[in-house]
Every structure is written in C-alpha cells, then in structure tokens.
mmCIF file of N, CA and C in Angstrom:
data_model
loop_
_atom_site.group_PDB
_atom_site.id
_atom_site.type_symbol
_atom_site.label_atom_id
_atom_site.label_comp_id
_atom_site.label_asym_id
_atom_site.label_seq_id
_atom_site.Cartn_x
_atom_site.Cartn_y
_atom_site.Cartn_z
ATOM 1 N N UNK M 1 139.398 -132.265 -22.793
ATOM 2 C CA UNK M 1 138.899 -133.395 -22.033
ATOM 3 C C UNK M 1 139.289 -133.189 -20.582
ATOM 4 N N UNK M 2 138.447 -133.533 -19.629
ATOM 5 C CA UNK M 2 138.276 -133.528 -18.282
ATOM 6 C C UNK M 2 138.490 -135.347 -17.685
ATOM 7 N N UNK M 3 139.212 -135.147 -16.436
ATOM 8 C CA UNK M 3 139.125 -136.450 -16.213
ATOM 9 C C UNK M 3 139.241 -136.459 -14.378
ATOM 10 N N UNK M 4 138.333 -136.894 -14.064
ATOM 11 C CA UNK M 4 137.930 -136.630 -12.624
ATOM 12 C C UNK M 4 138.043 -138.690 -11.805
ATOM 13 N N UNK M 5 137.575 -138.470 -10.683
ATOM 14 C CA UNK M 5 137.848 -140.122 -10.525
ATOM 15 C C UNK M 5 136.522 -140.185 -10.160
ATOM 16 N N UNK M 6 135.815 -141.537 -10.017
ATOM 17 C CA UNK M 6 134.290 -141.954 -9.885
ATOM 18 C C UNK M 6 134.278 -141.528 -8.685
ATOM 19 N N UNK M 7 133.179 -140.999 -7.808
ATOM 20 C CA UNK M 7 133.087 -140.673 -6.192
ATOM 21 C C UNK M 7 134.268 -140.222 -6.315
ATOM 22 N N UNK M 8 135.194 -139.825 -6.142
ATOM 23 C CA UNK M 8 136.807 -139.276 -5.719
ATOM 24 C C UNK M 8 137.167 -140.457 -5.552
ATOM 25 N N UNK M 9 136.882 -141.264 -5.745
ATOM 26 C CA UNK M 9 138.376 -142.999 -5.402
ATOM 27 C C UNK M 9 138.617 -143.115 -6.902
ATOM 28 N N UNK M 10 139.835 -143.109 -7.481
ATOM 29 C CA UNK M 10 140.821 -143.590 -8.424
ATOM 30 C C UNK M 10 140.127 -145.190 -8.789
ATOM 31 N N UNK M 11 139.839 -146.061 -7.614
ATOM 32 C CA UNK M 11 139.974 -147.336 -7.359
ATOM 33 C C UNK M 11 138.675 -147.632 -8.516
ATOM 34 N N UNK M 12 138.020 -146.789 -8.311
ATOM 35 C CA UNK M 12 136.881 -147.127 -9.140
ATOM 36 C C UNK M 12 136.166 -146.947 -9.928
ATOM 37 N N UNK M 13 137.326 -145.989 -10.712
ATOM 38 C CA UNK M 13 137.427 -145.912 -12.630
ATOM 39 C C UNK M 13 137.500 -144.155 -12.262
ATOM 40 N N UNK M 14 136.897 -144.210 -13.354
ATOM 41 C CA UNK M 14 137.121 -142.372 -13.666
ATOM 42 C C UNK M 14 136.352 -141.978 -14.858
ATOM 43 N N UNK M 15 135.676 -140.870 -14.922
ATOM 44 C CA UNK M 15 134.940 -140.010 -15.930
ATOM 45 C C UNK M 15 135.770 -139.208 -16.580
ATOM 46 N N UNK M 16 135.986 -139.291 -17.913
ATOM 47 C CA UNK M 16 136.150 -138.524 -18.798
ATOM 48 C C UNK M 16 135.578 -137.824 -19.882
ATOM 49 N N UNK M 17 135.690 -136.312 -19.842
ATOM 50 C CA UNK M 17 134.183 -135.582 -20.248
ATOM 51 C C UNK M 17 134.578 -135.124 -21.000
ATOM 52 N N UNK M 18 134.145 -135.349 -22.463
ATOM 53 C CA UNK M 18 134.662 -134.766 -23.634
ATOM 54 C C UNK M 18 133.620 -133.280 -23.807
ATOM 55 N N UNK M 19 134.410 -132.090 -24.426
ATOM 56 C CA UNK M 19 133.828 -131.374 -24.757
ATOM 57 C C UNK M 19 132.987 -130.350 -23.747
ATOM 58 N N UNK M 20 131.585 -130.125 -23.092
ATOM 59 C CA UNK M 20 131.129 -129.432 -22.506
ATOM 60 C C UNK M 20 129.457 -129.868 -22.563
ATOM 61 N N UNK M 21 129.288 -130.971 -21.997
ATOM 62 C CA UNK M 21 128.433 -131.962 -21.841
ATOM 63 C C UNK M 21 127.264 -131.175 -21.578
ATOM 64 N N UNK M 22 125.661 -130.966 -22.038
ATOM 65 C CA UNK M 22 124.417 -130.542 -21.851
ATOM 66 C C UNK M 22 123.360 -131.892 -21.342
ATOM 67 N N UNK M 23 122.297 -131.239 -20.818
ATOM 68 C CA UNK M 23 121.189 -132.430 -20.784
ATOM 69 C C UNK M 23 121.259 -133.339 -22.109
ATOM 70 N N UNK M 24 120.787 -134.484 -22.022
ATOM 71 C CA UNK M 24 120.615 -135.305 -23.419
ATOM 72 C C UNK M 24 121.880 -135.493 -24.199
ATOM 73 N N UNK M 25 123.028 -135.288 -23.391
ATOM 74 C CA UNK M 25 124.572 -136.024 -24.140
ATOM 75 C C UNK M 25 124.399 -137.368 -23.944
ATOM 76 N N UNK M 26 125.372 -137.420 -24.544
ATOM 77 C CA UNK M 26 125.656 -139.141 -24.949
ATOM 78 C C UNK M 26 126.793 -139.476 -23.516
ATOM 79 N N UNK M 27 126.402 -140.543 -23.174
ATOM 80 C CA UNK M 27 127.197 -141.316 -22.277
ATOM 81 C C UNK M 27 127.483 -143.000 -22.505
ATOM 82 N N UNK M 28 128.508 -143.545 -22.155
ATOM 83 C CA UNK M 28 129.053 -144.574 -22.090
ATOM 84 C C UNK M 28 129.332 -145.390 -20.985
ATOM 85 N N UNK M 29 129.059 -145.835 -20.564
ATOM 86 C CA UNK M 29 129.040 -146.872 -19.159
ATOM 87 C C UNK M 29 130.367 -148.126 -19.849
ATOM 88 N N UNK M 30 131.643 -148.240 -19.479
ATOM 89 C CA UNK M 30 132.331 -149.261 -19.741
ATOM 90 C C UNK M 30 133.025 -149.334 -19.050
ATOM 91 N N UNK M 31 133.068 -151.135 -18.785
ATOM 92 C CA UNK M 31 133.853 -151.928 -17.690
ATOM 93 C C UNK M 31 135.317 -151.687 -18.183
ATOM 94 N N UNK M 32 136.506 -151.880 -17.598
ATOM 95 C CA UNK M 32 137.691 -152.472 -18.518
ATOM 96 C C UNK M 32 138.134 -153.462 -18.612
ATOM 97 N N UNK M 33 138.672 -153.964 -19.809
ATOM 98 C CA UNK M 33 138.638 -154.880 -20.609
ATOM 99 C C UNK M 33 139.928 -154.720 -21.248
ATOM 100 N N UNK M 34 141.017 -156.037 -20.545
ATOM 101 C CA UNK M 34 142.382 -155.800 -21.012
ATOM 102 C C UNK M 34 142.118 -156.594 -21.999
ATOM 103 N N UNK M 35 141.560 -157.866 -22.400
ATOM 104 C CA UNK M 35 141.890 -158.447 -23.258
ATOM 105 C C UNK M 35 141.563 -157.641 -25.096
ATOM 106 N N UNK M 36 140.275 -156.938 -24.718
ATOM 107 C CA UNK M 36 139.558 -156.655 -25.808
ATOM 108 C C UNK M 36 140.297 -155.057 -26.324
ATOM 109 N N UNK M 37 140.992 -154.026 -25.171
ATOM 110 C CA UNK M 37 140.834 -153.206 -25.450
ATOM 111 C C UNK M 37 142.531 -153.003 -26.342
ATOM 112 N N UNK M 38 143.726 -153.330 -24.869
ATOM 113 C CA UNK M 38 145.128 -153.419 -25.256
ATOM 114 C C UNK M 38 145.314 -154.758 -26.238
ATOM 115 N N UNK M 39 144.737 -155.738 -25.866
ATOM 116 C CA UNK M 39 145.244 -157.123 -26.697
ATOM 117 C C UNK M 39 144.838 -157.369 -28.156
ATOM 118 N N UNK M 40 143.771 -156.400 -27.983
ATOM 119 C CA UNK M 40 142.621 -156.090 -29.722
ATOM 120 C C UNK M 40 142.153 -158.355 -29.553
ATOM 121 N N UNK M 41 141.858 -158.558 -28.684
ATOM 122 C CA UNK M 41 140.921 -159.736 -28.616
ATOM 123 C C UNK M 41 139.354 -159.327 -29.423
ATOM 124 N N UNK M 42 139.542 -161.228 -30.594
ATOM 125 C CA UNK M 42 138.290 -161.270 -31.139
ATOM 126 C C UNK M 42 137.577 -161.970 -30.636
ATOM 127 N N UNK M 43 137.004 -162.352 -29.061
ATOM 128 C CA UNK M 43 136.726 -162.944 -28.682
ATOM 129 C C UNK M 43 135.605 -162.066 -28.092
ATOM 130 N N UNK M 44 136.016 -160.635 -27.910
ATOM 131 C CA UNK M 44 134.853 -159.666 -27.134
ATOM 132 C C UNK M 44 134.952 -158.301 -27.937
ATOM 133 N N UNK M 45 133.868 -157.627 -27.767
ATOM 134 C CA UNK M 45 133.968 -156.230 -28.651
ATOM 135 C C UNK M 45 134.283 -155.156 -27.799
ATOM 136 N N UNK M 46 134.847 -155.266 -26.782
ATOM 137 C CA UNK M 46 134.926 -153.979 -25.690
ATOM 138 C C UNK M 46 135.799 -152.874 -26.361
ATOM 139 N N UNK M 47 137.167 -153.281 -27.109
ATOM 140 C CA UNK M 47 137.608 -152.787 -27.617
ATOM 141 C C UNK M 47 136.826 -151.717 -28.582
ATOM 142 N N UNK M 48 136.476 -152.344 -29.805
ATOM 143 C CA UNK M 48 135.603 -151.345 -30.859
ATOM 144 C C UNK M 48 134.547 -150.791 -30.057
ATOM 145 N N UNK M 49 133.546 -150.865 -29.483
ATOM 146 C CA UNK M 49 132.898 -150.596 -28.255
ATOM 147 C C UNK M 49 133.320 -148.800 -27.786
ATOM 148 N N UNK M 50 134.387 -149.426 -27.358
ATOM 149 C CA UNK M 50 134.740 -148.257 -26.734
ATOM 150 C C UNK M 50 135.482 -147.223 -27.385
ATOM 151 N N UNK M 51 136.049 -147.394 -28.490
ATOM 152 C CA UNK M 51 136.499 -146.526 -29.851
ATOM 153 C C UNK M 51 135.469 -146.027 -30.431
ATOM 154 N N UNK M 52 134.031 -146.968 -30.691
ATOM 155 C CA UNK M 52 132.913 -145.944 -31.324
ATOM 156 C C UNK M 52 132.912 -144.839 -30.765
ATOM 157 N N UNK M 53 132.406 -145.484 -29.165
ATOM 158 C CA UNK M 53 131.698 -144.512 -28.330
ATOM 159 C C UNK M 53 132.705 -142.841 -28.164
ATOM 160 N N UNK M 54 133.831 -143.102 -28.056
ATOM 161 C CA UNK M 54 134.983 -141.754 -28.651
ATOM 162 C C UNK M 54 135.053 -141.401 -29.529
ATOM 163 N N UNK M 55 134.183 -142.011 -31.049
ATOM 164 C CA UNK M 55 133.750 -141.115 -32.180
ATOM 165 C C UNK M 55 132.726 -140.825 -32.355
ATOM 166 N N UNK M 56 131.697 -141.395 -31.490
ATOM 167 C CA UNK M 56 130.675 -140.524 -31.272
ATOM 168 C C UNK M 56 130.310 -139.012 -30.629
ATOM 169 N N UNK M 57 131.302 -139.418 -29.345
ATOM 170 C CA UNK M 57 131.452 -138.079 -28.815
ATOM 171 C C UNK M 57 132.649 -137.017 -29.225
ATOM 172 N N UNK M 58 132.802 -137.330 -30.278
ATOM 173 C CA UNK M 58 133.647 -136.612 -31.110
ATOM 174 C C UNK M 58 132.691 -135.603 -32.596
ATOM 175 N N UNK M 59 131.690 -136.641 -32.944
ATOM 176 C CA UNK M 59 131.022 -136.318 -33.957
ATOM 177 C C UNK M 59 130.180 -135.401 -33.162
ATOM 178 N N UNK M 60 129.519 -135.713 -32.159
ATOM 179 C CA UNK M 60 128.362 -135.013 -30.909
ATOM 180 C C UNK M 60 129.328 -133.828 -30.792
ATOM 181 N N UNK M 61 130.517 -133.426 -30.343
ATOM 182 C CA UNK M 61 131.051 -132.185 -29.579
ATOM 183 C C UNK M 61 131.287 -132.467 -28.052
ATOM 184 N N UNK M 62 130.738 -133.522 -27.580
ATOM 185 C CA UNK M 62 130.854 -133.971 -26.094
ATOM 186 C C UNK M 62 130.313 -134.880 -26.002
ATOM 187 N N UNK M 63 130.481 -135.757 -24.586
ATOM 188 C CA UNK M 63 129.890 -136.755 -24.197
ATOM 189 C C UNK M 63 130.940 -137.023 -23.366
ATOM 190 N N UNK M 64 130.137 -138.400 -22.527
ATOM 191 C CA UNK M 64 130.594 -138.626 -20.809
ATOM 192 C C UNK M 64 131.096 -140.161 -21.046
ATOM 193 N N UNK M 65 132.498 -140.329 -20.724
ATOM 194 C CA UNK M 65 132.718 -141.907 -20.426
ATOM 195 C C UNK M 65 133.040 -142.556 -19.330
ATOM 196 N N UNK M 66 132.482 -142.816 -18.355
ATOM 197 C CA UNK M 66 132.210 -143.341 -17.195
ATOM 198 C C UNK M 66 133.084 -144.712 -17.105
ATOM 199 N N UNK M 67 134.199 -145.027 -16.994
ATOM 200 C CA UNK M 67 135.185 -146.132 -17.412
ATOM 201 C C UNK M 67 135.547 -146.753 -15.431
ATOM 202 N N UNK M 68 134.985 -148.061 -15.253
ATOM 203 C CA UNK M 68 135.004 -148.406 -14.452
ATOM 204 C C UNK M 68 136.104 -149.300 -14.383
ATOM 205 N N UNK M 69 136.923 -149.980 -13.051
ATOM 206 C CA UNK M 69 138.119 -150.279 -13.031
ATOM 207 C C UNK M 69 137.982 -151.509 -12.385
ATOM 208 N N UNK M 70 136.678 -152.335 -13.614
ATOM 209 C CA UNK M 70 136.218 -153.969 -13.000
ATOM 210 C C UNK M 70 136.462 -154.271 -14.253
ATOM 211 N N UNK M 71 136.521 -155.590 -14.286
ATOM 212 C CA UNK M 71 136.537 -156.642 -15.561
ATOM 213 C C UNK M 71 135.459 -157.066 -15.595
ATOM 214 N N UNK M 72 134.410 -156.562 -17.332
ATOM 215 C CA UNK M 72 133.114 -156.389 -17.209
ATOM 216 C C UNK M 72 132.667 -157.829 -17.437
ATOM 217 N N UNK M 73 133.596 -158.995 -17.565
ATOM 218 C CA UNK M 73 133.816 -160.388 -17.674
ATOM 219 C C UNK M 73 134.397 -161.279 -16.742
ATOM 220 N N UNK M 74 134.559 -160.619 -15.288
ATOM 221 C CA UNK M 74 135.481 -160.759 -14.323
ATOM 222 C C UNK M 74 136.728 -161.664 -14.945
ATOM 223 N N UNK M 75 137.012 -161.674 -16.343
ATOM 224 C CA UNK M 75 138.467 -162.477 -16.514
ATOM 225 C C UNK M 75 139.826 -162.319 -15.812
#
C-alpha cells in the first residue's frame, strides 16, 4: 500500500493505493467519520462502508481510497 496526501496538503485527506491500480479499478471517495468509523456508531454506515470498500480492493488486487479530512456529516 501507497499513501500519498490529496494535491500534496496532508490537510486534505490522502490516497491510499492498494495493490497496482489499472484503468477500470475500483475507487472509494470517503469523507471521515469519527463517529461511525472509531466509535462503530449505529446511527451511520461510514464505518462498514469503508471496511467493504478494503475488501473489495482486497478481493480486486487493488483499488484507490481517496479518504478526505471533512466530516461527510459536518458533525
């Protein structure tokens, strides 16, 4: 796994590239989400959400997670 920052600012998440990504990989667009992801809140699915999407690109061989460093709920 590769982990680079969005544009080069830290501030505003970071890509992590599983595997050795081709045209037509799988990608993930996700906000973060303290309540859903660390708190395991049943109130939102960001959590499981974002665990599929890392067994997907696990089952795939690669894929792109684009993890932005907003609250996709501004909570």
């Amino acid at each position: 796994m590769r982990v680079l920052a969005v544009d080069g600012n830290p501030d505003l998440g970071h890509l992590l590239i599983f595997g050795w990504p081709d045209d037509g990989c799988l990608v993930r667009v996700h906000s973060r989400c303290l309540y859903g992801e660390a708190l395991g809140s049943q109130d939102c699915d960001c959590g499981p959400e974002l665990h599929k999407s890392v067994d997907l690109f696990q089952e795939a061989g690669s894929g792109i997670l684009v993890y932005l460093e907003q609250e996709g709920r501004g909570a």
